[in-house]
Short mmCIF file of N, CA and C in Angstrom, two decimals:
data_model
loop_
_atom_site.label_atom_id
_atom_site.label_comp_id
_atom_site.label_asym_id
_atom_site.label_seq_id
_atom_site.Cartn_x
_atom_site.Cartn_y
_atom_site.Cartn_z
N MET A 1 43.84 32.14 45.69
CA MET A 1 42.41 32.14 45.43
C MET A 1 42.21 31.95 43.94
N GLN A 2 41.33 31.05 43.57
CA GLN A 2 41.10 30.78 42.16
C GLN A 2 40.26 31.88 41.54
N GLU A 3 40.44 32.06 40.21
CA GLU A 3 39.74 33.13 39.51
C GLU A 3 38.23 33.00 39.62
N SER A 4 37.70 31.76 39.58
CA SER A 4 36.25 31.59 39.68
C SER A 4 35.73 32.06 41.03
N THR A 5 36.52 31.84 42.10
CA THR A 5 36.13 32.30 43.43
C THR A 5 36.14 33.82 43.47
N ILE A 6 37.18 34.42 42.90
CA ILE A 6 37.27 35.88 42.87
C ILE A 6 36.09 36.45 42.10
N ASN A 7 35.76 35.87 40.95
CA ASN A 7 34.63 36.36 40.16
C ASN A 7 33.32 36.25 40.93
N MET A 8 33.18 35.22 41.76
CA MET A 8 31.97 35.08 42.57
C MET A 8 31.86 36.25 43.55
N TYR A 9 32.98 36.59 44.18
CA TYR A 9 32.98 37.71 45.13
C TYR A 9 32.72 39.04 44.43
N LEU A 10 33.11 39.15 43.17
CA LEU A 10 33.01 40.41 42.44
C LEU A 10 31.69 40.55 41.67
N HIS A 11 30.79 39.58 41.79
CA HIS A 11 29.52 39.66 41.09
C HIS A 11 28.78 40.94 41.47
N GLY A 12 28.45 41.75 40.48
CA GLY A 12 27.73 42.99 40.73
C GLY A 12 28.62 44.18 41.10
N VAL A 13 29.92 43.96 41.18
CA VAL A 13 30.84 45.05 41.52
C VAL A 13 31.06 45.91 40.28
N PRO A 14 31.05 47.24 40.42
CA PRO A 14 31.25 48.11 39.26
C PRO A 14 32.58 47.82 38.55
N THR A 15 32.58 48.02 37.24
CA THR A 15 33.76 47.77 36.41
C THR A 15 34.97 48.55 36.92
N GLU A 16 34.77 49.79 37.38
CA GLU A 16 35.90 50.60 37.85
C GLU A 16 36.59 49.92 39.02
N VAL A 17 35.80 49.32 39.91
CA VAL A 17 36.37 48.64 41.07
C VAL A 17 37.10 47.38 40.63
N LYS A 18 36.51 46.64 39.69
CA LYS A 18 37.18 45.44 39.17
C LYS A 18 38.52 45.83 38.54
N ASN A 19 38.54 46.95 37.82
CA ASN A 19 39.78 47.41 37.21
C ASN A 19 40.82 47.76 38.28
N ASP A 20 40.38 48.38 39.37
CA ASP A 20 41.29 48.68 40.48
C ASP A 20 41.87 47.39 41.07
N ILE A 21 41.02 46.39 41.22
CA ILE A 21 41.48 45.10 41.75
C ILE A 21 42.52 44.49 40.81
N ASP A 22 42.22 44.51 39.51
CA ASP A 22 43.18 43.99 38.53
C ASP A 22 44.50 44.73 38.61
N ASP A 23 44.44 46.04 38.74
CA ASP A 23 45.67 46.84 38.84
C ASP A 23 46.48 46.47 40.07
N ILE A 24 45.80 46.31 41.21
CA ILE A 24 46.49 45.97 42.45
C ILE A 24 47.13 44.59 42.35
N VAL A 25 46.38 43.62 41.83
CA VAL A 25 46.90 42.26 41.69
C VAL A 25 48.09 42.25 40.73
N HIS A 26 47.97 42.96 39.62
CA HIS A 26 49.07 43.03 38.65
C HIS A 26 50.32 43.63 39.30
N GLN A 27 50.14 44.68 40.09
CA GLN A 27 51.27 45.32 40.77
C GLN A 27 51.92 44.35 41.76
N ARG A 28 51.10 43.58 42.47
CA ARG A 28 51.64 42.60 43.42
C ARG A 28 52.49 41.57 42.68
N LYS A 29 51.98 41.09 41.55
CA LYS A 29 52.71 40.08 40.77
C LYS A 29 54.01 40.67 40.24
N LYS A 30 53.94 41.91 39.77
CA LYS A 30 55.13 42.57 39.22
C LYS A 30 56.20 42.75 40.29
N ASN A 31 55.77 42.98 41.52
CA ASN A 31 56.71 43.16 42.63
C ASN A 31 57.18 41.84 43.21
N GLY A 32 56.75 40.72 42.61
CA GLY A 32 57.22 39.42 43.05
C GLY A 32 56.50 38.86 44.26
N ASN A 33 55.35 39.41 44.59
CA ASN A 33 54.61 38.93 45.76
C ASN A 33 53.14 38.73 45.42
N PRO A 34 52.84 37.77 44.52
CA PRO A 34 51.45 37.59 44.09
C PRO A 34 50.52 37.06 45.17
N ARG A 35 51.07 36.50 46.24
CA ARG A 35 50.23 35.91 47.28
C ARG A 35 50.16 36.79 48.51
N GLU A 36 50.38 38.08 48.31
CA GLU A 36 50.32 39.00 49.44
C GLU A 36 48.94 38.91 50.10
N SER A 37 48.92 39.18 51.36
CA SER A 37 47.71 39.07 52.16
C SER A 37 46.51 39.75 51.51
N ILE A 38 45.40 39.04 51.49
CA ILE A 38 44.16 39.60 50.96
C ILE A 38 43.74 40.82 51.77
N LYS A 39 44.16 40.87 53.05
CA LYS A 39 43.82 42.02 53.88
C LYS A 39 44.45 43.30 53.35
N SER A 40 45.69 43.20 52.85
CA SER A 40 46.34 44.41 52.35
C SER A 40 45.67 44.89 51.07
N VAL A 41 45.22 43.95 50.24
CA VAL A 41 44.49 44.34 49.02
C VAL A 41 43.16 44.97 49.40
N ALA A 42 42.47 44.37 50.37
CA ALA A 42 41.19 44.92 50.82
C ALA A 42 41.37 46.31 51.41
N LEU A 43 42.44 46.51 52.17
CA LEU A 43 42.70 47.82 52.76
C LEU A 43 42.94 48.87 51.67
N GLU A 44 43.71 48.49 50.66
CA GLU A 44 43.98 49.42 49.56
C GLU A 44 42.69 49.79 48.83
N LEU A 45 41.82 48.81 48.60
CA LEU A 45 40.53 49.09 47.94
C LEU A 45 39.63 49.94 48.83
N TRP A 46 39.64 49.68 50.14
CA TRP A 46 38.85 50.46 51.08
C TRP A 46 39.27 51.92 51.03
N GLN A 47 40.58 52.16 51.00
CA GLN A 47 41.09 53.53 50.93
C GLN A 47 40.65 54.22 49.65
N LYS A 48 40.65 53.48 48.54
CA LYS A 48 40.18 54.04 47.27
C LYS A 48 38.68 54.37 47.37
N ALA A 49 37.92 53.47 47.99
CA ALA A 49 36.47 53.68 48.12
C ALA A 49 36.17 54.90 48.98
N LEU A 50 36.93 55.07 50.05
CA LEU A 50 36.71 56.23 50.93
C LEU A 50 36.90 57.55 50.19
N ALA A 51 37.70 57.53 49.15
CA ALA A 51 37.97 58.74 48.40
C ALA A 51 36.86 59.08 47.39
N LEU A 52 35.95 58.15 47.15
CA LEU A 52 34.89 58.39 46.18
C LEU A 52 33.80 59.28 46.79
N PRO A 53 33.49 60.40 46.13
CA PRO A 53 32.50 61.32 46.70
C PRO A 53 31.12 60.69 46.86
N GLU A 54 30.72 59.80 45.96
CA GLU A 54 29.38 59.22 46.05
C GLU A 54 29.23 58.29 47.25
N TYR A 55 30.34 57.85 47.85
CA TYR A 55 30.27 56.99 49.02
C TYR A 55 30.60 57.72 50.32
N LYS A 56 31.04 58.95 50.23
CA LYS A 56 31.48 59.68 51.42
C LYS A 56 30.40 59.71 52.51
N GLU A 57 29.19 60.09 52.14
CA GLU A 57 28.11 60.17 53.14
C GLU A 57 27.80 58.80 53.73
N TYR A 58 27.87 57.77 52.90
CA TYR A 58 27.62 56.41 53.39
C TYR A 58 28.67 56.01 54.42
N PHE A 59 29.93 56.25 54.10
CA PHE A 59 31.00 55.85 55.00
C PHE A 59 31.05 56.68 56.27
N ASP A 60 30.65 57.95 56.21
CA ASP A 60 30.70 58.75 57.44
C ASP A 60 29.43 58.61 58.28
N GLY A 61 28.48 57.78 57.80
CA GLY A 61 27.30 57.45 58.59
C GLY A 61 26.13 58.39 58.44
N SER A 62 26.22 59.37 57.52
CA SER A 62 25.13 60.32 57.39
C SER A 62 24.00 59.82 56.49
N THR A 63 24.16 58.67 55.87
CA THR A 63 23.09 58.06 55.10
C THR A 63 23.20 56.55 55.25
N SER A 64 22.11 55.84 55.00
CA SER A 64 22.12 54.40 55.23
C SER A 64 22.53 53.59 54.01
N GLN A 65 22.64 54.23 52.85
CA GLN A 65 23.08 53.50 51.67
C GLN A 65 23.82 54.42 50.71
N PRO A 66 24.68 53.82 49.88
CA PRO A 66 25.43 54.64 48.93
C PRO A 66 24.51 55.33 47.94
N SER A 67 25.03 56.37 47.34
CA SER A 67 24.31 57.10 46.31
C SER A 67 23.88 56.15 45.20
N PRO A 68 22.71 56.35 44.61
CA PRO A 68 22.27 55.48 43.51
C PRO A 68 23.18 55.59 42.28
N ASN A 69 23.96 56.66 42.20
CA ASN A 69 24.86 56.83 41.07
C ASN A 69 26.16 56.06 41.25
N ALA A 70 26.34 55.45 42.41
CA ALA A 70 27.60 54.76 42.71
C ALA A 70 27.75 53.51 41.88
#
């Protein structure tokens, strides 16, 4: 995936999440597998998101949108 395409998908994404994505991609490259499935990267980010307290209620269905502080 080209960087311009990635940046399009990340438009409006918080800096902390972009940093997590950069860390994951860097780790994949370091491990010699830069083209690892996008699904595995998405799963890793999803797991990180589930751990965020401001999104917990959103993910468990008790509210219709994430906290405004997210």
